[in-house]
Each structure stands twice: as structure tokens, then as C-alpha cells.
PDB file of C-alpha atoms in Angstrom:
ATOM      1  CA  MET A  54       0.000   0.000   0.000  1.00  0.00           C
ATOM      2  CA  GLY A  55       1.873   3.058  -1.235  1.00  0.00           C
ATOM      3  CA  ARG A  56       2.386   6.435   0.378  1.00  0.00           C
ATOM      4  CA  MET A  57       0.637   5.542   3.607  1.00  0.00           C
ATOM      5  CA  LEU A  58       1.342   7.492   6.781  1.00  0.00           C
ATOM      6  CA  ALA A  59       0.386   5.773  10.019  1.00  0.00           C
ATOM      7  CA  CYS A  60       1.001   5.896  13.742  1.00  0.00           C
ATOM      8  CA  ARG A  61       0.635   3.187  16.342  1.00  0.00           C
ATOM      9  CA  ASP A  62       0.344   3.691  20.118  1.00  0.00           C
ATOM     10  CA  LEU A  63       1.888   7.155  19.697  1.00  0.00           C
ATOM     11  CA  GLN A  64       2.828   8.728  23.032  1.00  0.00           C
ATOM     12  CA  LEU A  65       4.462  12.035  23.876  1.00  0.00           C
ATOM     13  CA  THR A  66       5.369  13.386  27.299  1.00  0.00           C
ATOM     14  CA  LEU A  67       6.753  16.904  27.736  1.00  0.00           C
ATOM     15  CA  GLY A  68       8.046  18.132  31.098  1.00  0.00           C
ATOM     16  CA  GLY A  69       6.395  15.193  32.813  1.00  0.00           C
ATOM     17  CA  THR A  70       3.002  15.992  31.272  1.00  0.00           C
ATOM     18  CA  PRO A  71       1.418  13.433  28.906  1.00  0.00           C
ATOM     19  CA  ILE A  72       0.471  15.176  25.647  1.00  0.00           C
ATOM     20  CA  LEU A  73      -0.290  12.145  23.465  1.00  0.00           C
ATOM     21  CA  ARG A  74      -1.552   9.032  25.256  1.00  0.00           C
ATOM     22  CA  GLY A  75      -1.564   6.282  22.641  1.00  0.00           C
ATOM     23  CA  VAL A  76      -2.774   7.470  19.237  1.00  0.00           C
ATOM     24  CA  ASP A  77      -3.512   4.944  16.502  1.00  0.00           C
ATOM     25  CA  ALA A  78      -4.402   6.333  13.078  1.00  0.00           C
ATOM     26  CA  VAL A  79      -3.839   5.868   9.357  1.00  0.00           C
ATOM     27  CA  PHE A  80      -3.567   8.767   6.913  1.00  0.00           C
ATOM     28  CA  GLU A  81      -3.864   7.664   3.311  1.00  0.00           C
ATOM     29  CA  GLY A  82      -5.039  10.046   0.615  1.00  0.00           C
ATOM     30  CA  GLY A  83      -7.701  12.726   0.695  1.00  0.00           C
ATOM     31  CA  ALA A  84      -8.042  15.608   3.134  1.00  0.00           C
ATOM     32  CA  ILE A  85      -8.088  14.871   6.859  1.00  0.00           C
ATOM     33  CA  ALA A  86      -9.023  17.530   9.413  1.00  0.00           C
ATOM     34  CA  VAL A  87      -7.582  17.124  12.912  1.00  0.00           C
ATOM     35  CA  VAL A  88      -9.890  18.904  15.335  1.00  0.00           C
ATOM     36  CA  GLY A  89     -10.379  19.285  19.073  1.00  0.00           C
ATOM     37  CA  ARG A  90     -10.082  21.806  21.869  1.00  0.00           C
ATOM     38  CA  SER A  91      -6.868  23.654  22.661  1.00  0.00           C
ATOM     39  CA  GLY A  92      -4.496  21.316  24.488  1.00  0.00           C
ATOM     40  CA  ALA A  93      -6.035  18.178  22.967  1.00  0.00           C
ATOM     41  CA  GLY A  94      -2.729  17.249  21.292  1.00  0.00           C
ATOM     42  CA  LYS A  95      -3.496  18.243  17.676  1.00  0.00           C
ATOM     43  CA  THR A  96      -0.289  20.121  16.863  1.00  0.00           C
ATOM     44  CA  SER A  97       1.848  17.638  18.800  1.00  0.00           C
ATOM     45  CA  LEU A  98       0.350  14.830  16.740  1.00  0.00           C
ATOM     46  CA  LEU A  99       1.076  16.755  13.528  1.00  0.00           C
ATOM     47  CA  HIS A 100       4.690  17.378  14.557  1.00  0.00           C
ATOM     48  CA  CYS A 101       5.254  13.712  15.395  1.00  0.00           C
ATOM     49  CA  LEU A 102       3.694  12.557  12.129  1.00  0.00           C
ATOM     50  CA  ALA A 103       5.898  14.955  10.176  1.00  0.00           C
ATOM     51  CA  GLY A 104       9.092  13.920  11.932  1.00  0.00           C
ATOM     52  CA  LEU A 105       9.515  17.358  13.512  1.00  0.00           C
ATOM     53  CA  ARG A 106       9.312  15.900  17.027  1.00  0.00           C
ATOM     54  CA  THR A 107      10.358  12.484  18.347  1.00  0.00           C
ATOM     55  CA  PRO A 108       7.598  10.716  20.276  1.00  0.00           C
ATOM     56  CA  THR A 109       8.257   9.282  23.729  1.00  0.00           C
ATOM     57  CA  ALA A 110       6.865   5.903  22.676  1.00  0.00           C
ATOM     58  CA  GLY A 111       5.025   4.285  19.809  1.00  0.00           C
ATOM     59  CA  GLU A 112       5.816   4.510  16.127  1.00  0.00           C
ATOM     60  CA  VAL A 113       5.211   6.629  13.021  1.00  0.00           C
ATOM     61  CA  THR A 114       5.666   4.954   9.643  1.00  0.00           C
ATOM     62  CA  PHE A 115       5.640   6.265   6.095  1.00  0.00           C
ATOM     63  CA  ASP A 116       5.508   3.798   3.228  1.00  0.00           C
ATOM     64  CA  GLY A 117       6.151   1.096   5.819  1.00  0.00           C
ATOM     65  CA  ALA A 118       9.412   2.667   7.039  1.00  0.00           C
ATOM     66  CA  SER A 119       9.717   3.756  10.675  1.00  0.00           C
ATOM     67  CA  LEU A 120      10.684   7.403  11.123  1.00  0.00           C
ATOM     68  CA  ALA A 121      12.390   6.519  14.418  1.00  0.00           C
ATOM     69  CA  ALA A 122      14.690   4.082  12.618  1.00  0.00           C
ATOM     70  CA  MET A 123      15.884   6.795  10.223  1.00  0.00           C
ATOM     71  CA  SER A 124      18.885   9.012  10.827  1.00  0.00           C
ATOM     72  CA  GLU A 125      18.176  12.721  11.313  1.00  0.00           C
ATOM     73  CA  GLU A 126      19.609  13.289   7.839  1.00  0.00           C
ATOM     74  CA  ASP A 127      17.171  10.776   6.344  1.00  0.00           C
ATOM     75  CA  ARG A 128      14.236  12.343   8.187  1.00  0.00           C
ATOM     76  CA  ALA A 129      15.253  15.769   6.912  1.00  0.00           C
ATOM     77  CA  ARG A 130      15.421  14.364   3.382  1.00  0.00           C
ATOM     78  CA  LEU A 131      11.976  12.799   3.839  1.00  0.00           C
ATOM     79  CA  ARG A 132      10.545  16.146   4.936  1.00  0.00           C
ATOM     80  CA  LEU A 133      12.135  17.891   1.973  1.00  0.00           C
ATOM     81  CA  GLU A 134      11.189  15.378  -0.700  1.00  0.00           C
ATOM     82  CA  ARG A 135       7.913  13.777   0.428  1.00  0.00           C
ATOM     83  CA  PHE A 136       6.272  16.225   2.838  1.00  0.00           C
ATOM     84  CA  GLY A 137       5.001  19.789   2.455  1.00  0.00           C
ATOM     85  CA  PHE A 138       4.219  22.251   5.255  1.00  0.00           C
ATOM     86  CA  VAL A 139       1.884  25.210   5.770  1.00  0.00           C
ATOM     87  CA  PHE A 140       2.094  27.009   9.116  1.00  0.00           C
ATOM     88  CA  GLN A 141      -0.247  29.499  10.763  1.00  0.00           C
ATOM     89  CA  ARG A 142       1.838  32.544   9.822  1.00  0.00           C
ATOM     90  CA  ALA A 143       3.316  31.335   6.510  1.00  0.00           C
ATOM     91  CA  GLU A 144       6.935  31.330   7.802  1.00  0.00           C
ATOM     92  CA  LEU A 145       8.311  32.656   4.513  1.00  0.00           C
ATOM     93  CA  LEU A 146      11.909  33.904   4.335  1.00  0.00           C
ATOM     94  CA  GLY A 147      11.791  37.683   4.527  1.00  0.00           C
ATOM     95  CA  GLU A 148      14.813  38.303   2.308  1.00  0.00           C
ATOM     96  CA  LEU A 149      13.331  36.353  -0.617  1.00  0.00           C
ATOM     97  CA  SER A 150      10.467  37.275  -2.939  1.00  0.00           C
ATOM     98  CA  LEU A 151       7.300  35.200  -2.946  1.00  0.00           C
ATOM     99  CA  LEU A 152       8.452  33.511  -6.150  1.00  0.00           C
ATOM    100  CA  GLU A 153      11.856  32.695  -4.637  1.00  0.00           C
ATOM    101  CA  ASN A 154      10.209  31.342  -1.481  1.00  0.00           C
ATOM    102  CA  ILE A 155       7.994  29.076  -3.574  1.00  0.00           C
ATOM    103  CA  ALA A 156      10.932  27.733  -5.589  1.00  0.00           C
ATOM    104  CA  LEU A 157      13.153  27.204  -2.518  1.00  0.00           C
ATOM    105  CA  PRO A 158      12.245  23.542  -1.759  1.00  0.00           C
ATOM    106  CA  LEU A 159      13.122  22.556  -5.327  1.00  0.00           C
ATOM    107  CA  GLU A 160      16.418  24.438  -5.180  1.00  0.00           C
ATOM    108  CA  MET A 161      17.266  22.725  -1.875  1.00  0.00           C
ATOM    109  CA  ARG A 162      16.703  19.396  -3.616  1.00  0.00           C
ATOM    110  CA  GLY A 163      19.237  20.393  -6.271  1.00  0.00           C
ATOM    111  CA  GLU A 164      16.792  20.505  -9.174  1.00  0.00           C
ATOM    112  CA  PRO A 165      17.808  22.509 -12.279  1.00  0.00           C
ATOM    113  CA  ARG A 166      17.253  26.248 -11.851  1.00  0.00           C
ATOM    114  CA  ARG A 167      15.110  26.476 -14.984  1.00  0.00           C
ATOM    115  CA  GLU A 168      12.796  23.733 -13.727  1.00  0.00           C
ATOM    116  CA  CYS A 169      12.558  25.419 -10.309  1.00  0.00           C
ATOM    117  CA  ALA A 170      11.545  28.687 -11.960  1.00  0.00           C
ATOM    118  CA  ARG A 171       9.040  26.980 -14.270  1.00  0.00           C
ATOM    119  CA  ARG A 172       7.273  25.075 -11.496  1.00  0.00           C
ATOM    120  CA  ALA A 173       7.169  28.101  -9.203  1.00  0.00           C
ATOM    121  CA  ALA A 174       5.808  30.327 -11.979  1.00  0.00           C
ATOM    122  CA  GLU A 175       3.106  27.772 -12.753  1.00  0.00           C
ATOM    123  CA  LEU A 176       1.883  27.884  -9.161  1.00  0.00           C
ATOM    124  CA  VAL A 177       2.113  31.667  -9.014  1.00  0.00           C
ATOM    125  CA  GLU A 178      -0.294  31.787 -11.954  1.00  0.00           C
ATOM    126  CA  ARG A 179      -2.583  29.100 -10.538  1.00  0.00           C
ATOM    127  CA  LEU A 180      -2.866  30.784  -7.122  1.00  0.00           C
ATOM    128  CA  ASP A 181      -3.376  34.290  -8.541  1.00  0.00           C
ATOM    129  CA  LEU A 182      -0.085  35.693  -7.245  1.00  0.00           C
ATOM    130  CA  SER A 183       1.280  37.090 -10.503  1.00  0.00           C
ATOM    131  CA  ASP A 184       0.881  40.730  -9.444  1.00  0.00           C
ATOM    132  CA  CYS A 185       2.953  40.310  -6.277  1.00  0.00           C
ATOM    133  CA  ALA A 186       5.302  37.380  -7.003  1.00  0.00           C
ATOM    134  CA  GLY A 187       8.362  39.651  -7.103  1.00  0.00           C
ATOM    135  CA  ARG A 188       7.630  41.289  -3.763  1.00  0.00           C
ATOM    136  CA  ARG A 189       9.000  40.277  -0.387  1.00  0.00           C
ATOM    137  CA  PRO A 190       6.616  38.864   2.229  1.00  0.00           C
ATOM    138  CA  ASP A 191       6.427  42.092   4.241  1.00  0.00           C
ATOM    139  CA  ARG A 192       5.167  43.913   1.132  1.00  0.00           C
ATOM    140  CA  VAL A 193       2.082  41.764   0.547  1.00  0.00           C
ATOM    141  CA  SER A 194      -1.110  40.939   2.428  1.00  0.00           C
ATOM    142  CA  GLY A 195      -1.513  38.086   4.896  1.00  0.00           C
ATOM    143  CA  GLY A 196      -3.717  36.238   2.443  1.00  0.00           C
ATOM    144  CA  GLN A 197      -1.107  36.537  -0.306  1.00  0.00           C
ATOM    145  CA  ARG A 198       1.626  35.311   2.035  1.00  0.00           C
ATOM    146  CA  GLN A 199      -0.441  32.289   2.986  1.00  0.00           C
ATOM    147  CA  ARG A 200      -1.229  31.495  -0.660  1.00  0.00           C
ATOM    148  CA  ALA A 201       2.516  31.608  -1.330  1.00  0.00           C
ATOM    149  CA  ALA A 202       2.995  29.209   1.603  1.00  0.00           C
ATOM    150  CA  VAL A 203       0.491  26.825   0.005  1.00  0.00           C
ATOM    151  CA  ALA A 204       2.397  27.044  -3.278  1.00  0.00           C
ATOM    152  CA  ARG A 205       5.694  26.357  -1.485  1.00  0.00           C
ATOM    153  CA  ALA A 206       4.141  23.330   0.247  1.00  0.00           C
ATOM    154  CA  VAL A 207       2.988  21.678  -2.997  1.00  0.00           C
ATOM    155  CA  VAL A 208       5.679  22.776  -5.472  1.00  0.00           C
ATOM    156  CA  GLY A 209       7.743  19.651  -4.793  1.00  0.00           C
ATOM    157  CA  ARG A 210       4.743  17.364  -5.427  1.00  0.00           C
ATOM    158  CA  PRO A 211       4.793  15.869  -1.918  1.00  0.00           C
ATOM    159  CA  ALA A 212       2.933  12.771  -0.821  1.00  0.00           C
ATOM    160  CA  VAL A 213       1.598  14.502   2.314  1.00  0.00           C
ATOM    161  CA  VAL A 214       0.972  18.170   3.115  1.00  0.00           C
ATOM    162  CA  PHE A 215       0.773  19.105   6.807  1.00  0.00           C
ATOM    163  CA  ALA A 216      -1.108  22.318   7.614  1.00  0.00           C
ATOM    164  CA  ASP A 217      -1.151  23.648  11.178  1.00  0.00           C
ATOM    165  CA  GLU A 218      -3.988  26.175  11.625  1.00  0.00           C
ATOM    166  CA  PRO A 219      -3.348  27.662   8.141  1.00  0.00           C
ATOM    167  CA  THR A 220      -6.167  30.208   8.544  1.00  0.00           C
ATOM    168  CA  GLY A 221      -5.419  31.198  12.149  1.00  0.00           C
ATOM    169  CA  ALA A 222      -4.035  34.625  11.201  1.00  0.00           C
ATOM    170  CA  LEU A 223      -6.581  35.376   8.446  1.00  0.00           C
ATOM    171  CA  ASP A 224     -10.077  36.824   8.249  1.00  0.00           C
ATOM    172  CA  GLU A 225     -12.894  34.532   7.113  1.00  0.00           C
ATOM    173  CA  ARG A 226     -12.800  35.582   3.446  1.00  0.00           C
ATOM    174  CA  ASN A 227      -9.054  35.027   3.074  1.00  0.00           C
ATOM    175  CA  GLY A 228      -9.273  31.905   5.214  1.00  0.00           C
ATOM    176  CA  ARG A 229     -11.841  30.364   2.868  1.00  0.00           C
ATOM    177  CA  PHE A 230      -9.733  31.260  -0.153  1.00  0.00           C
ATOM    178  CA  VAL A 231      -6.601  29.708   1.357  1.00  0.00           C
ATOM    179  CA  VAL A 232      -8.363  26.508   2.445  1.00  0.00           C
ATOM    180  CA  ASP A 233      -9.970  26.165  -0.988  1.00  0.00           C
ATOM    181  CA  MET A 234      -6.562  26.617  -2.636  1.00  0.00           C
ATOM    182  CA  LEU A 235      -4.964  24.139  -0.250  1.00  0.00           C
ATOM    183  CA  LEU A 236      -7.597  21.500  -0.978  1.00  0.00           C
ATOM    184  CA  GLN A 237      -7.455  22.106  -4.730  1.00  0.00           C
ATOM    185  CA  GLN A 238      -3.669  22.026  -4.947  1.00  0.00           C
ATOM    186  CA  CYS A 239      -3.366  18.867  -2.838  1.00  0.00           C
ATOM    187  CA  ALA A 240      -5.966  17.198  -5.058  1.00  0.00           C
ATOM    188  CA  HIS A 241      -4.170  18.441  -8.175  1.00  0.00           C
ATOM    189  CA  GLU A 242      -0.848  17.001  -6.957  1.00  0.00           C
ATOM    190  CA  SER A 243      -2.473  13.815  -5.534  1.00  0.00           C
ATOM    191  CA  ALA A 244      -1.174  14.664  -2.065  1.00  0.00           C
ATOM    192  CA  ALA A 245      -2.827  13.717   1.205  1.00  0.00           C
ATOM    193  CA  LEU A 246      -3.654  16.698   3.412  1.00  0.00           C
ATOM    194  CA  VAL A 247      -3.495  16.558   7.215  1.00  0.00           C
ATOM    195  CA  MET A 248      -4.859  19.871   8.515  1.00  0.00           C
ATOM    196  CA  VAL A 249      -5.134  20.962  12.139  1.00  0.00           C
ATOM    197  CA  THR A 250      -7.984  23.436  12.550  1.00  0.00           C
ATOM    198  CA  HIS A 251     -10.253  24.878  15.227  1.00  0.00           C
ATOM    199  CA  ASP A 252     -12.804  25.931  12.632  1.00  0.00           C
ATOM    200  CA  ALA A 253     -15.657  23.510  11.937  1.00  0.00           C
ATOM    201  CA  GLN A 254     -16.436  25.060   8.561  1.00  0.00           C
ATOM    202  CA  TRP A 255     -12.939  24.216   7.275  1.00  0.00           C
ATOM    203  CA  ALA A 256     -13.123  20.719   8.764  1.00  0.00           C
ATOM    204  CA  ASP A 257     -16.414  20.206   6.923  1.00  0.00           C
ATOM    205  CA  LEU A 258     -14.621  20.758   3.613  1.00  0.00           C
ATOM    206  CA  CYS A 259     -12.319  17.792   4.260  1.00  0.00           C
ATOM    207  CA  ASP A 260     -13.042  14.134   3.549  1.00  0.00           C
ATOM    208  CA  ARG A 261     -12.477  12.957   7.101  1.00  0.00           C
ATOM    209  CA  ARG A 262     -12.465  14.404  10.605  1.00  0.00           C
ATOM    210  CA  LEU A 263     -10.154  13.098  13.338  1.00  0.00           C
ATOM    211  CA  THR A 264     -11.237  14.465  16.713  1.00  0.00           C
ATOM    212  CA  MET A 265      -8.596  14.669  19.432  1.00  0.00           C
ATOM    213  CA  ALA A 266      -9.439  14.859  23.149  1.00  0.00           C
ATOM    214  CA  ASP A 267      -6.988  14.629  26.043  1.00  0.00           C
ATOM    215  CA  GLY A 268      -4.216  13.198  23.867  1.00  0.00           C
ATOM    216  CA  VAL A 269      -6.199  10.407  22.199  1.00  0.00           C
ATOM    217  CA  VAL A 270      -8.426  10.000  19.152  1.00  0.00           C
ATOM    218  CA  ALA A 271     -11.961  10.475  20.439  1.00  0.00           C
ATOM    219  CA  ALA A 272     -13.643  10.053  17.036  1.00  0.00           C
ATOM    220  CA  ASP A 273     -12.672   9.289  13.443  1.00  0.00           C
ATOM    221  CA  ASP A 274     -15.507  10.200  11.105  1.00  0.00           C
ATOM    222  CA  VAL A 275     -16.260  10.728   7.442  1.00  0.00           C
ATOM    223  CA  SER A 276     -16.919  14.454   7.027  1.00  0.00           C
ATOM    224  CA  SER A 277     -20.006  16.067   5.564  1.00  0.00           C
ATOM    225  CA  ALA A 278     -18.055  16.925   2.394  1.00  0.00           C
ATOM    226  CA  SER A 279     -17.317  13.266   1.754  1.00  0.00           C
ATOM    227  CA  GLU A 280     -20.920  12.345   2.534  1.00  0.00           C
ATOM    228  CA  ARG A 281     -22.178  14.925   0.032  1.00  0.00           C
ATOM    229  CA  ALA A 282     -19.811  13.624  -2.622  1.00  0.00           C
ATOM    230  CA  SER A 283     -20.926  10.025  -2.078  1.00  0.00           C
ATOM    231  CA  THR A 284     -24.651  10.802  -2.228  1.00  0.00           C
ATOM    232  CA  GLY A 285     -24.422  13.195  -5.173  1.00  0.00           C
ATOM    233  CA  PRO A 286     -26.950  15.945  -5.988  1.00  0.00           C
ATOM    234  CA  GLN A 287     -30.164  15.858  -4.024  1.00  0.00           C
TER     235      GLN A 287
END
């Protein structure tokens, strides 16, 4: 079974406090919303799945390979080549233009400069960033920065895109635009999306909803979007 991300009995303790208490889940294709109250363990789960944090116990696997068994160099390579990331505040490099930020993952992988520029320009056009692609992040709006972050996350055609509260710093209009773009681009690139969100309306746009409570999975449900797609027009 290809490109499957999974965790088994995932546990994380920080400063003596249990954050994750034995999470079992499989993430394979489609868009998955991770929801729950603050402190439920959503972001910690995302960081463990992405190899950004080492769990205290349990295991995360990608394509059947254990992340814990990899060297730090191999995990970094996995994040660069197979994973994409969108954070709450974009986290773009201030000294680079939006276009250069978008192309950066490809350049870090050593791909030809012409191909980096072509792929980045394609996404700039697709995400309606042409008018501001040459500007630095501090010279554009929050919505434009976050669209550039979406483009950067998918430019390398990852297997999984992790998004941690990608609309947290945006108003509702820009938030909807960014979530729509994120869903469309992940579908276009055949990437799974794992999105942490507090907002039920964004979770409803995903195919599946994983509800966290007190460090465990309290519910794992098909979302209303997937139900609508399966039943078709009424």
C-alpha cells in the first residue's frame, strides 16, 4: 500500500506531562481535518507525524518505514522530498520574494534552476499571485503570504501536506480562499492533506475528521463533504 502514513500507540510526554496518550491512526489520501479543543494534542500529533518531534513511545511509519529508525539526515530528506508544510503565519523567508520562497524547496533538492523557476511560476499563476510574485513577504497581504505558503508546500509534489492552523491569522474571506486553494492544490498534486484546525467550517470541507481529546483520538468520522460527494446531488 503506497504512500501511507500511520502511527501506532503514539505517546508524547513533555516536562512530565502526557500530551499524546496512545494514538492509533492511518492517513492515506484525501483531506483529513484534525480537530479538538486547545491542548487536545493536535499540533503535537502533527509534529510527530511529520518527523519534527520524536515521540516518547510508539511509532510513526511512512511507506512502511519507521521514522524513528531513520537518521536525522534521512528524516530531513523525507521532509524535503515527500512532505510539504503550511504554518499558521506562513513562515516565509523575509529576504526572498514570494516567487523565490515558492521555488526554494526545489532548489534545496538540487533541481535545475530552470525547472525550479518553471514550477514556481506555474503555481504563481494558478494561485493568482502574478501581481505580487516579485515582492517580499512584508510587502504583501496576509492572504497573499499564505497562498505563497500553500504554493511552497505543494511545489515539490509531496505525498503529504501538513497544515497547522493555516487560517489562524486570516479573516474569514481570506481563510476560505486559502483553504480552498490548499484543498485544490493537494488534489491536483495527488497529495494527502493533514490539517489541524479549530474551525468547523474548514473541517467540513475535508473528507475525514479526526477528533482529538486529552491526547487520544476520540472520534474518526467521514466528514459532511465526503458524505455529500458520495450521495451526489439531491
